[in-house]
Coordinates of C-alpha atoms in Angstrom, one line a residue:
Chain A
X1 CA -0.2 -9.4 -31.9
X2 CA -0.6 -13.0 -31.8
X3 CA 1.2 -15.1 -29.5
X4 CA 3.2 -12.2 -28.0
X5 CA 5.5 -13.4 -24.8
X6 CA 4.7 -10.2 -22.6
X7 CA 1.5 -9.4 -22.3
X8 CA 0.8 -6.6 -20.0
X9 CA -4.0 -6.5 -18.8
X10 CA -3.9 -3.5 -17.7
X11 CA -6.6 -0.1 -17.2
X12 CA -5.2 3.4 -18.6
X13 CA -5.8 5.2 -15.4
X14 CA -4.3 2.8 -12.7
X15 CA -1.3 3.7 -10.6
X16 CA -0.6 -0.2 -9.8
X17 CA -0.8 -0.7 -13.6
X18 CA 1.4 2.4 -14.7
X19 CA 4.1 0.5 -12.0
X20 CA 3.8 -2.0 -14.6
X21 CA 4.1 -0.2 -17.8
X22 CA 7.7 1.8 -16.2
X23 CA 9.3 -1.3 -15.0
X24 CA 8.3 -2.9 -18.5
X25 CA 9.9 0.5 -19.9
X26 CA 13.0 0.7 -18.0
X27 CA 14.3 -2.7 -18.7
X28 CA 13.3 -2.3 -22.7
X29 CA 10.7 -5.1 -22.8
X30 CA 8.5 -5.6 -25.7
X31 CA 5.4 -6.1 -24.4
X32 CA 1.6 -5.9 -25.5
X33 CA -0.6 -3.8 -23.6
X34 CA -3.8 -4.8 -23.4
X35 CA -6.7 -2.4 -22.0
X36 CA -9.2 -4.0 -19.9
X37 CA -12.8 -2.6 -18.9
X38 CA -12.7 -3.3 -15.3
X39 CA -17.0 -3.0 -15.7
X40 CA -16.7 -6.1 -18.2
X41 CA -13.6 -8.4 -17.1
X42 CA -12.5 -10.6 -20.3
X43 CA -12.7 -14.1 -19.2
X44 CA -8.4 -14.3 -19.9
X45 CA -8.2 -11.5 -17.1
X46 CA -10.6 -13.7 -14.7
X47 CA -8.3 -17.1 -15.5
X48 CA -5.0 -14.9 -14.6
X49 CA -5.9 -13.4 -11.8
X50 CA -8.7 -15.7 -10.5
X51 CA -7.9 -14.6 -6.7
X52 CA -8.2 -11.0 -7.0
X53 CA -9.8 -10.0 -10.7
X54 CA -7.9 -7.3 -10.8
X55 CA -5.3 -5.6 -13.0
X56 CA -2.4 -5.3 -13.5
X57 CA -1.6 -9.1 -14.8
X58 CA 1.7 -9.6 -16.3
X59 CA 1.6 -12.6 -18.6
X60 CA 5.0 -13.8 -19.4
X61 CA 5.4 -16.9 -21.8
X62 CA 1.8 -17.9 -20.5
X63 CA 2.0 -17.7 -17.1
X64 CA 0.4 -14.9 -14.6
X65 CA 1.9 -12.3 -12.0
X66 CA -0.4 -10.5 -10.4
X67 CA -0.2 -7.8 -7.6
X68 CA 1.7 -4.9 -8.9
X69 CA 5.0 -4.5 -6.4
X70 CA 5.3 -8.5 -7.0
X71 CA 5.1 -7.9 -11.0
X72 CA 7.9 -5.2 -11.0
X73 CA 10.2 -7.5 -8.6
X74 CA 9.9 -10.3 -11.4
X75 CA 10.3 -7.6 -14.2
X76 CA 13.3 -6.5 -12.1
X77 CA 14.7 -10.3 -11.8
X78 CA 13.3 -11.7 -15.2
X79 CA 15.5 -8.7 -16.9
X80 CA 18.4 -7.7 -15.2
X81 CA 19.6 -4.1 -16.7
X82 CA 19.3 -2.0 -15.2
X83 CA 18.5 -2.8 -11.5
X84 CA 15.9 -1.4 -10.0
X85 CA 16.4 -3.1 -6.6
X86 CA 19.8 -1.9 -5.3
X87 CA 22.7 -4.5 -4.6
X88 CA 23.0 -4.3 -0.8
X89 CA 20.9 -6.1 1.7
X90 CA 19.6 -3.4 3.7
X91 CA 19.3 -1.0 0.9
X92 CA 17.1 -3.1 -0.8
X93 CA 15.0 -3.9 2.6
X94 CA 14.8 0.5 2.9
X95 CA 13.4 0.0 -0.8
X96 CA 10.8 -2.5 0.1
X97 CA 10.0 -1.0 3.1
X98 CA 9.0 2.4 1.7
X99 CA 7.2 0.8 -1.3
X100 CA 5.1 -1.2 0.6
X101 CA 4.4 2.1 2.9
X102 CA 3.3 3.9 -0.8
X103 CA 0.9 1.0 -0.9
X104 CA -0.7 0.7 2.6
X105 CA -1.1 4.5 2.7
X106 CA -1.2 6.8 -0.4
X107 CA -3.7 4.7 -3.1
X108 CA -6.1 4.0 0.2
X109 CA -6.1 8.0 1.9
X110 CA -5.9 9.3 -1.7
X111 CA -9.2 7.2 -2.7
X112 CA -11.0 8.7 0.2
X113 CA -10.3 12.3 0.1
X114 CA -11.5 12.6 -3.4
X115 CA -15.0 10.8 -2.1
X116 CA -15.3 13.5 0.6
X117 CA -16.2 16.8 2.0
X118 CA -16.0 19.3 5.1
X119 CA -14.6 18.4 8.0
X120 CA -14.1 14.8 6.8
X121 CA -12.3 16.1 3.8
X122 CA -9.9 19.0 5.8
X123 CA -8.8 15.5 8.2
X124 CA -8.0 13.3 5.1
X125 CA -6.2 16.0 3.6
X126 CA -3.9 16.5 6.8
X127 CA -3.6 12.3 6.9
X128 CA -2.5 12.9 3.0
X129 CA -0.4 15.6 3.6
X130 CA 1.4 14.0 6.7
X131 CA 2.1 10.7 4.4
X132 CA 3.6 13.1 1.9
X133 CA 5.6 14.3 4.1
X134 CA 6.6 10.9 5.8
X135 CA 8.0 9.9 1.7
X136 CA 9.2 13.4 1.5
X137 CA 11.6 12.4 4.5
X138 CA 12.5 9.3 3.1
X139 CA 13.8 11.4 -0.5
X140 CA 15.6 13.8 1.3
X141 CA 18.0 15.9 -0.6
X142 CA 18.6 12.5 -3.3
X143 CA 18.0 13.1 -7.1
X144 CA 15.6 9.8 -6.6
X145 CA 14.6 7.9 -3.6
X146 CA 17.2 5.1 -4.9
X147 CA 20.3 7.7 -4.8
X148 CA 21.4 9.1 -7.9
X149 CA 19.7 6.3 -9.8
X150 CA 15.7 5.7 -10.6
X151 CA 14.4 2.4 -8.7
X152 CA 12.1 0.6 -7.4
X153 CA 10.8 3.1 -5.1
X154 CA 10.2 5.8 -7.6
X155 CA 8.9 3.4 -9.9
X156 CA 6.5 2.2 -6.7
X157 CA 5.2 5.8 -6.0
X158 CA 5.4 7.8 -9.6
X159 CA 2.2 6.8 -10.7
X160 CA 0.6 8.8 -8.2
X161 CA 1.7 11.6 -9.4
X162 CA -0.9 11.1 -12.3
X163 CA -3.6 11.3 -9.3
X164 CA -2.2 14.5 -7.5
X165 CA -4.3 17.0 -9.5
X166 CA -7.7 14.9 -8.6
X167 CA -6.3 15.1 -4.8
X168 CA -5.1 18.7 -5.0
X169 CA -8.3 20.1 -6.9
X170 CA -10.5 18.5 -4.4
X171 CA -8.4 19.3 -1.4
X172 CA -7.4 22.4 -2.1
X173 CA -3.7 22.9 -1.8
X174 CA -0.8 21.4 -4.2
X175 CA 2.0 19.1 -3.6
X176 CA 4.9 20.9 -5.2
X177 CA 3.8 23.6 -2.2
X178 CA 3.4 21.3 0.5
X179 CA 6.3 19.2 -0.2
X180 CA 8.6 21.0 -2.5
X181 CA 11.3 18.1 -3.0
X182 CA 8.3 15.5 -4.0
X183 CA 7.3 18.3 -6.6
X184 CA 10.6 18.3 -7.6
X185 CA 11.3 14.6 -8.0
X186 CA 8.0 14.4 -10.1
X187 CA 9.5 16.7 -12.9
X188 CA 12.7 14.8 -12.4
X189 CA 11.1 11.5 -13.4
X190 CA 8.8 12.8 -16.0
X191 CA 11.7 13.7 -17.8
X192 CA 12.3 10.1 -17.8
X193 CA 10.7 8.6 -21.3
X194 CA 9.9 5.6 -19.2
X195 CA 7.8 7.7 -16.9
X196 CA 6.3 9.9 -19.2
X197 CA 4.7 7.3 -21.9
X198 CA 3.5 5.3 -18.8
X199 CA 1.6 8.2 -16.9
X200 CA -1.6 9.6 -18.5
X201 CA -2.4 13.1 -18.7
X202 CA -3.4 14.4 -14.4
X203 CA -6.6 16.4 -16.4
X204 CA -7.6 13.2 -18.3
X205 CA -8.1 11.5 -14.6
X206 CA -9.7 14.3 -13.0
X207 CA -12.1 14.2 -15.8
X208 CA -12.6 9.8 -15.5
X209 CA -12.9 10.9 -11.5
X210 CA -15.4 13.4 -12.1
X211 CA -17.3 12.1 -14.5
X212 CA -17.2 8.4 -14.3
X213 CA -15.9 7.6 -10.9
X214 CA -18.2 10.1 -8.7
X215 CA -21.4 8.4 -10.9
X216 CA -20.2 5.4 -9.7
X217 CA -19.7 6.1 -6.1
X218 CA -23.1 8.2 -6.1
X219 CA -20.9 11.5 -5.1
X220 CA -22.0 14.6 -6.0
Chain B
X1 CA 27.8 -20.7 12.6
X2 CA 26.4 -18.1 10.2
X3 CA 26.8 -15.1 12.4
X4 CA 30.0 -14.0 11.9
X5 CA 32.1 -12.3 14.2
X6 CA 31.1 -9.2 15.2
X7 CA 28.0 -9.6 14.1
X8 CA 25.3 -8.5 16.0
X9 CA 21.8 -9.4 15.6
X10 CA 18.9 -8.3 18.0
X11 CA 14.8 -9.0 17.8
X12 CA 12.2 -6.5 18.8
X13 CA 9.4 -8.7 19.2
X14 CA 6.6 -10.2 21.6
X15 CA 6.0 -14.1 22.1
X16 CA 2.2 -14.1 20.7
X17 CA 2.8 -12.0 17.4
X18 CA 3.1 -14.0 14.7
X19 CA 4.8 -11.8 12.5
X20 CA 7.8 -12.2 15.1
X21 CA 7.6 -15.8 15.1
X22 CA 8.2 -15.6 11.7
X23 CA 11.8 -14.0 12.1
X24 CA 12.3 -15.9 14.6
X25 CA 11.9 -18.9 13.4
X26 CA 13.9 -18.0 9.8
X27 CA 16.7 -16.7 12.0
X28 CA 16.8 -20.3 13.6
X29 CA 16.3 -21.7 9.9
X30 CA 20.0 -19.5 8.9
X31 CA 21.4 -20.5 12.6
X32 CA 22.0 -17.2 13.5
X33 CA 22.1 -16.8 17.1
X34 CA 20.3 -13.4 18.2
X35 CA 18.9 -11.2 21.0
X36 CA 14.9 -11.6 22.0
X37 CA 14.0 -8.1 23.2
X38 CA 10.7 -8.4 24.4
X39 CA 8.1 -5.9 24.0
X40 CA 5.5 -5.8 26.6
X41 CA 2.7 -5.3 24.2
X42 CA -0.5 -3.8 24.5
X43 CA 0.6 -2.4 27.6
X44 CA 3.1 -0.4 26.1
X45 CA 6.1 0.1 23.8
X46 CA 10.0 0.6 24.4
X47 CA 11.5 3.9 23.1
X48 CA 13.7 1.0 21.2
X49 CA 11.2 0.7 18.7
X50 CA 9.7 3.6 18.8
X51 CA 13.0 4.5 17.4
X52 CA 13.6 2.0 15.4
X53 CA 10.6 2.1 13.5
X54 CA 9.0 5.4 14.1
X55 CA 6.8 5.1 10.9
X56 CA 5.1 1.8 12.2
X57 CA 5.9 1.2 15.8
X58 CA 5.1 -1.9 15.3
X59 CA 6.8 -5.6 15.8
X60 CA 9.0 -7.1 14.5
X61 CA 12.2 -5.1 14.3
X62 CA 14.9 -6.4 13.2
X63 CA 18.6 -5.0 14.3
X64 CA 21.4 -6.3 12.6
X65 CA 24.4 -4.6 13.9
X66 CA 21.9 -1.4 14.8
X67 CA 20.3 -0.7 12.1
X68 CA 16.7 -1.3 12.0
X69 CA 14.9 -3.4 9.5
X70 CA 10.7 -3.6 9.7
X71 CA 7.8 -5.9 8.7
X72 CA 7.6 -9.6 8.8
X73 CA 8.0 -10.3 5.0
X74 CA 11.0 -7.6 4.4
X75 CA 13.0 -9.2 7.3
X76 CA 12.6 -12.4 5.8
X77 CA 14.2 -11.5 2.3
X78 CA 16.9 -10.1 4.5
X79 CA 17.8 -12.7 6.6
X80 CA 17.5 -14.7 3.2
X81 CA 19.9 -12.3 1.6
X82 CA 22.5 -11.5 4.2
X83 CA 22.6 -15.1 5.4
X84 CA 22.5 -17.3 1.7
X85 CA 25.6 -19.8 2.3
X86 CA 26.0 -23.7 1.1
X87 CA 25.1 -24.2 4.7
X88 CA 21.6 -22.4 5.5
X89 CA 18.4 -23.8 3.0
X90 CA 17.3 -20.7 0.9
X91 CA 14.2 -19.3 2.4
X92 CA 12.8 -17.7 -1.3
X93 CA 13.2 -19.9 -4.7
X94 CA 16.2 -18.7 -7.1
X95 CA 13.7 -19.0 -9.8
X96 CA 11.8 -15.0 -10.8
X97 CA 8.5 -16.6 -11.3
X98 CA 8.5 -19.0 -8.3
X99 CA 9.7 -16.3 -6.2
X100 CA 7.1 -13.9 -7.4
X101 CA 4.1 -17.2 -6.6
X102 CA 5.5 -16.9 -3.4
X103 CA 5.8 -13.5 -2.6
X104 CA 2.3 -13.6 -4.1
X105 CA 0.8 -15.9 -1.7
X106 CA 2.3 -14.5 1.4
X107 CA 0.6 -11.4 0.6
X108 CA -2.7 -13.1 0.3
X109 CA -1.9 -14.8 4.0
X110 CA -1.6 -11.5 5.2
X111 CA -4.5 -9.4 3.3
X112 CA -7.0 -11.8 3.4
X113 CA -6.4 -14.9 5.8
X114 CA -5.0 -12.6 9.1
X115 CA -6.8 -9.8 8.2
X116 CA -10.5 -12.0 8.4
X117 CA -9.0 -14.0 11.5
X118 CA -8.1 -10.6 13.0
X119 CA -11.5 -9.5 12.5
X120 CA -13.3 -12.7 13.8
X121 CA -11.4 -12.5 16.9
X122 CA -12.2 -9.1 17.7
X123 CA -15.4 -8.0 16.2
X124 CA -18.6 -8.2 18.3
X125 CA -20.9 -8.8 15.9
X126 CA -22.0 -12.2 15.9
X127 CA -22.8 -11.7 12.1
X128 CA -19.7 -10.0 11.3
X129 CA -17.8 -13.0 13.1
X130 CA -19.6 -15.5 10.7
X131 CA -18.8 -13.5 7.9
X132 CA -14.7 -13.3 9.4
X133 CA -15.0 -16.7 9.9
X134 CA -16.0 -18.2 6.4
X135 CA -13.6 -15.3 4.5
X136 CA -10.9 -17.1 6.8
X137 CA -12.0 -20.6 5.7
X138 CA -12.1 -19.6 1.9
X139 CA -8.3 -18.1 2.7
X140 CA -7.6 -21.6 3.8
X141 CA -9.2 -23.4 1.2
X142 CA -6.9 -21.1 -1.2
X143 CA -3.9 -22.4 0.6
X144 CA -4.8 -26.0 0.2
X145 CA -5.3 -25.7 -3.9
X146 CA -2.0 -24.2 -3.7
X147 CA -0.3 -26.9 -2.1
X148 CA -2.1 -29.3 -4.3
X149 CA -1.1 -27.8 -7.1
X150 CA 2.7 -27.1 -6.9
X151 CA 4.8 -29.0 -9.2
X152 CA 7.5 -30.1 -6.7
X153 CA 6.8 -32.8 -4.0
X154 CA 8.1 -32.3 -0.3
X155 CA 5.9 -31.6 3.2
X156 CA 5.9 -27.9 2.8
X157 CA 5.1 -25.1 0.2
X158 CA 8.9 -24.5 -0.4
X159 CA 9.5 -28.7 -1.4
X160 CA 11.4 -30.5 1.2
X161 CA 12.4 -27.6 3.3
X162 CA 11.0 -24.9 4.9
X163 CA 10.2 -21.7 3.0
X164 CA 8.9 -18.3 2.5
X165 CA 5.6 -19.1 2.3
X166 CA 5.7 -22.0 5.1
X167 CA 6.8 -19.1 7.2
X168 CA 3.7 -16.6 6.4
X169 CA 1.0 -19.0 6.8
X170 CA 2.5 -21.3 9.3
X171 CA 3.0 -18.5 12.0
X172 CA -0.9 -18.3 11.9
X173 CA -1.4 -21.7 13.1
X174 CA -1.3 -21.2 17.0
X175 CA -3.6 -18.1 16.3
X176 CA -5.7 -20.4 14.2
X177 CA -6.4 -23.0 16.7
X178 CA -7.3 -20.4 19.4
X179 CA -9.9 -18.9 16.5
X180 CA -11.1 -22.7 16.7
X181 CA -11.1 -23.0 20.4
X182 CA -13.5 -19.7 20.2
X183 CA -15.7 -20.7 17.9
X184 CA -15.9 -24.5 18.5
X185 CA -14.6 -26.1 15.2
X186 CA -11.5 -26.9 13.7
X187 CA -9.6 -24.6 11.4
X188 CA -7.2 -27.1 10.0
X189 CA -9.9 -30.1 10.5
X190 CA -8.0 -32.7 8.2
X191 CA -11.8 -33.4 6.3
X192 CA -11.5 -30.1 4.9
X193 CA -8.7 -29.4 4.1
X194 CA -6.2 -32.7 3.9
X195 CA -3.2 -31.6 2.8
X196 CA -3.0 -28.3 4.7
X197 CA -3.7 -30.6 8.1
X198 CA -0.3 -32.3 7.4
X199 CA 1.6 -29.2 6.7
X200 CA 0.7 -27.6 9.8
X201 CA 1.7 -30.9 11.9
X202 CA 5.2 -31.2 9.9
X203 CA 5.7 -27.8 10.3
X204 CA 4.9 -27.3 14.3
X205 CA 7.3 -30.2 14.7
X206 CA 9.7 -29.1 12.9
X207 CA 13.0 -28.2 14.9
X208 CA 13.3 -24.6 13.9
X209 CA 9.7 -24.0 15.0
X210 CA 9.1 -26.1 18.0
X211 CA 11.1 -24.3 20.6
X212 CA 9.8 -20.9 19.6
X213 CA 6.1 -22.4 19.3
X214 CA 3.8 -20.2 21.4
X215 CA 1.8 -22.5 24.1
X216 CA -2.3 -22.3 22.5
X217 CA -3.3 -22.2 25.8
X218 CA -1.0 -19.2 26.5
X219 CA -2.0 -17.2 23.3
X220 CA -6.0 -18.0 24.7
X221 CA -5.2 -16.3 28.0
X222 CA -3.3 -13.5 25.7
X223 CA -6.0 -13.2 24.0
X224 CA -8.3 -12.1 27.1
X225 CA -5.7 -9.8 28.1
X226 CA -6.3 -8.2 25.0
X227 CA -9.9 -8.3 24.7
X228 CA -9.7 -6.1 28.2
X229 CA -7.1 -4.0 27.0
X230 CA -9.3 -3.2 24.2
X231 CA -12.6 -3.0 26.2
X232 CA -10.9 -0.4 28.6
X233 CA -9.3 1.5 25.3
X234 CA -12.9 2.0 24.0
X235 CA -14.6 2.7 27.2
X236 CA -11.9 5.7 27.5
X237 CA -13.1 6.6 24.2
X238 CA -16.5 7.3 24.6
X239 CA -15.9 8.7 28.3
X240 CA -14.0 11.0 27.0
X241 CA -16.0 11.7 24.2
X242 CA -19.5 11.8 26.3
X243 CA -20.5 15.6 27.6
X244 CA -19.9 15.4 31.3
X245 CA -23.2 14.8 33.1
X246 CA -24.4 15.5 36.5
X247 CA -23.4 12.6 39.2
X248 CA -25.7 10.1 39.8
X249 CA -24.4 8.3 43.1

């Protein structure tokens, strides 16, 4: 589509782009999506993001946001219905707080569990299993981890649920088991359209992770 | 005065961390009159925070009427949010994308231009320092092509006042010149980097910073305090991690 105002560079099997893809979803924005192969980076990707390369880049009316937390903030200010930030101050710190935790801990202990084995594998696992547990904590007994409605934090952490199968398989055990309100709040937002266009199929990514990504990584 | 009555507003911090200085030096910004509670860090850490921020245990904390907000950056949109008035200069732009350049490059202060100082300072490798050390300089470079390039004039990244990103990077400075002091050059040296030289001078002098300005020569001593802590940490470590071997004296 030429000329399109939203343009969303993005790689089918990212969480940080899938963040991207729900908040685009939520608020009803037309957008194109535009699939990049992070082995050969077009040259618009490497002028949007010259800093960090990377996807996701949301270009809106020409101009880039990169870093995917900072895109859904914009998506979340640039179109206001329905808020995914809550209203009140310290809510929306709470928000922040635990979707900058989903960043710092679950992409980076996730990406080393699946590159392991043994003993170094049964320790990750724990360290994954304790950070579920830590988010579990934070859901409590609420339908999402805004309250009754889906926010930011869901829409920060969701994505991963795409990866749990590659994390389970490989570590043996399974989230809805070891955390039975996460395994509940992942059917709860699959049920949302938003989520479910936006989230490829868990086998689909075991299959990139076991064919392409372990090649890559020169793991058996 | 912002604060209103009632209102009560206490920092869990430590004079060297620069994280702290950057509340404190927003909640002086807002004029918000609050409580230093000083951590006595690396020693050891008050069950205060360790109770107010359990996941992290880290400073700052933030307590605004008890309840507990953590990390630099968050505290900063809060004291932005809870304290916006006709009276206190915004902190953050109104506008979505400027906001979102400057949430953008505080993030890159903290991922790439602490985390390689942080790295020079303690690594022991005298190539791994090098390596720190240019990775800090190319952070720096980055911050003077940003200044260059903004579209409004003013001393400092958020125009003619202070702002969010003048708070993430200018916190760094004291930390910066000890980095110098340690490895003999200057990390703000004027032939460099021009434009980010000025900024740091406008913004140590500024009047919200300049009382809460940690002494260099202080944060150098710190610094050996911490380079023993850390020595004694390890050296712990691998006693304890040894097989216990017959006595030798």
């Amino acid at each position: 589509m030429a000329g399109s105002e939203v343009v969303l560079l993005d790689f089918w099997a990212s969480p940080f782009g899938m963040r991207a893809r729900i908040a685009l979803a939520e608020k009803g924005v037309e957008y194109e999506y535009r699939e990049e192969n992070l082995a050969d980076k077009t040259e618009f990707l490497l002028r949007m993001n010259p800093v960090h390369k990377k996807i996701p880049v949301l270009v809106h009316k020409g101009r880039p946001v990169c870093e995917s937390l900072i895109i859904v903030e914009y998506v979340d200010e640039a179109w206001k219905k329905p808020p995914l930030l809550p209203a009140d101050p310290y809510d929306r710190a709470t928000a922040r707080f635990w979707a900058n935790f989903v960043d710092a801990k679950v992409y980076d202990c996730g990406s080393r569990l699946w590159k392991l084995k043994g003993e170094a594998l049964e320790a990750t696992k724990k360290e994954f299993i304790d950070i579920l547990k830590l988010l579990e904590g934070a859901l409590g007994d609420k339908h999402f981890f805004g309250g009754d409605h889906f926010g930011f934090v869901d829409v920060s952490f969701i994505p991963f649920a795409s990866w749990f199968l590659v994390y389970e398989s490989h570590g043996n055990f399974k989230v809805e088991e070891v955390c039975p309100k996460l395994g509940a709040w992942v059917k709860r937002c699959r049920e949302r359209e938003s989520v479910s266009k936006s989230l490829p199929d868990p086998h689909k990514v075991l299959e990139f992770v076991n064919v392409v990504l372990k090649k890559k990584y020169g793991i058996e | 005065m912002e604060t209103g009555r009632g209102d009560e507003v206490k920092l869990i911090g430590m004079w060297a961390s620069p994280f702290v200085l950057r509340v404190k030096v927003a909640l002086n910004l807002k004029g918000v009159h609050y409580e230093s509670l000083e951590e006595d860090l690396p020693f050891g850490k008050s069950q205060l925070l360790l109770d107010s921020n359990p996941v992290h245990k880290k400073v700052p904390v933030l307590l605004h009427n008890g309840k507990p907000i953590c990390e630099s950056l968050i505290i900063l949109e809060y004291i932005d949010e809870v304290w916006a008035s006709a009276g206190a200069p915004a902190i953050l732009p109104s506008d979505p994308y400027d906001r979102a350049t400057a949430r953008f490059w505080a993030a890159y202060v903290d991922e790439k231009i602490f985390a390689s100082m942080k790295g020079a300072l303690i690594t022991e490798s005298d190539e791994k320092r090098k390596a720190l050390v240019e990775s800090t300089l190319v952070g720096l470079g980055s911050m003077e092509e940003a200044l260059d390039r903004r579209s409004k004039g003013g001393k400092f990244f958020g125009g003619e006042s202070i702002g969010f990103l003048d708070l993430a990077l200018g916190s760094l400075v004291g930390w910066l010149r000890v980095m110098g002091k340690a490895c003999g050059m200057n990390f703000l040296d004027p032939d460099r980097t021009p434009r980010l030289a000025g900024w740091a001078e406008s913004f140590c002098e500024a009047d919200p910073i300049k009382d809460v300005l940690p002494d260099t020569d202080k944060l150098v001593e710190f610094r050996k305090t911490l380079q023993a802590a850390m020595e004694a940490a390890s050296a712990a470590a691998a006693a304890a991690a040894t097989p216990a071997t017959p006595s030798t004296s």
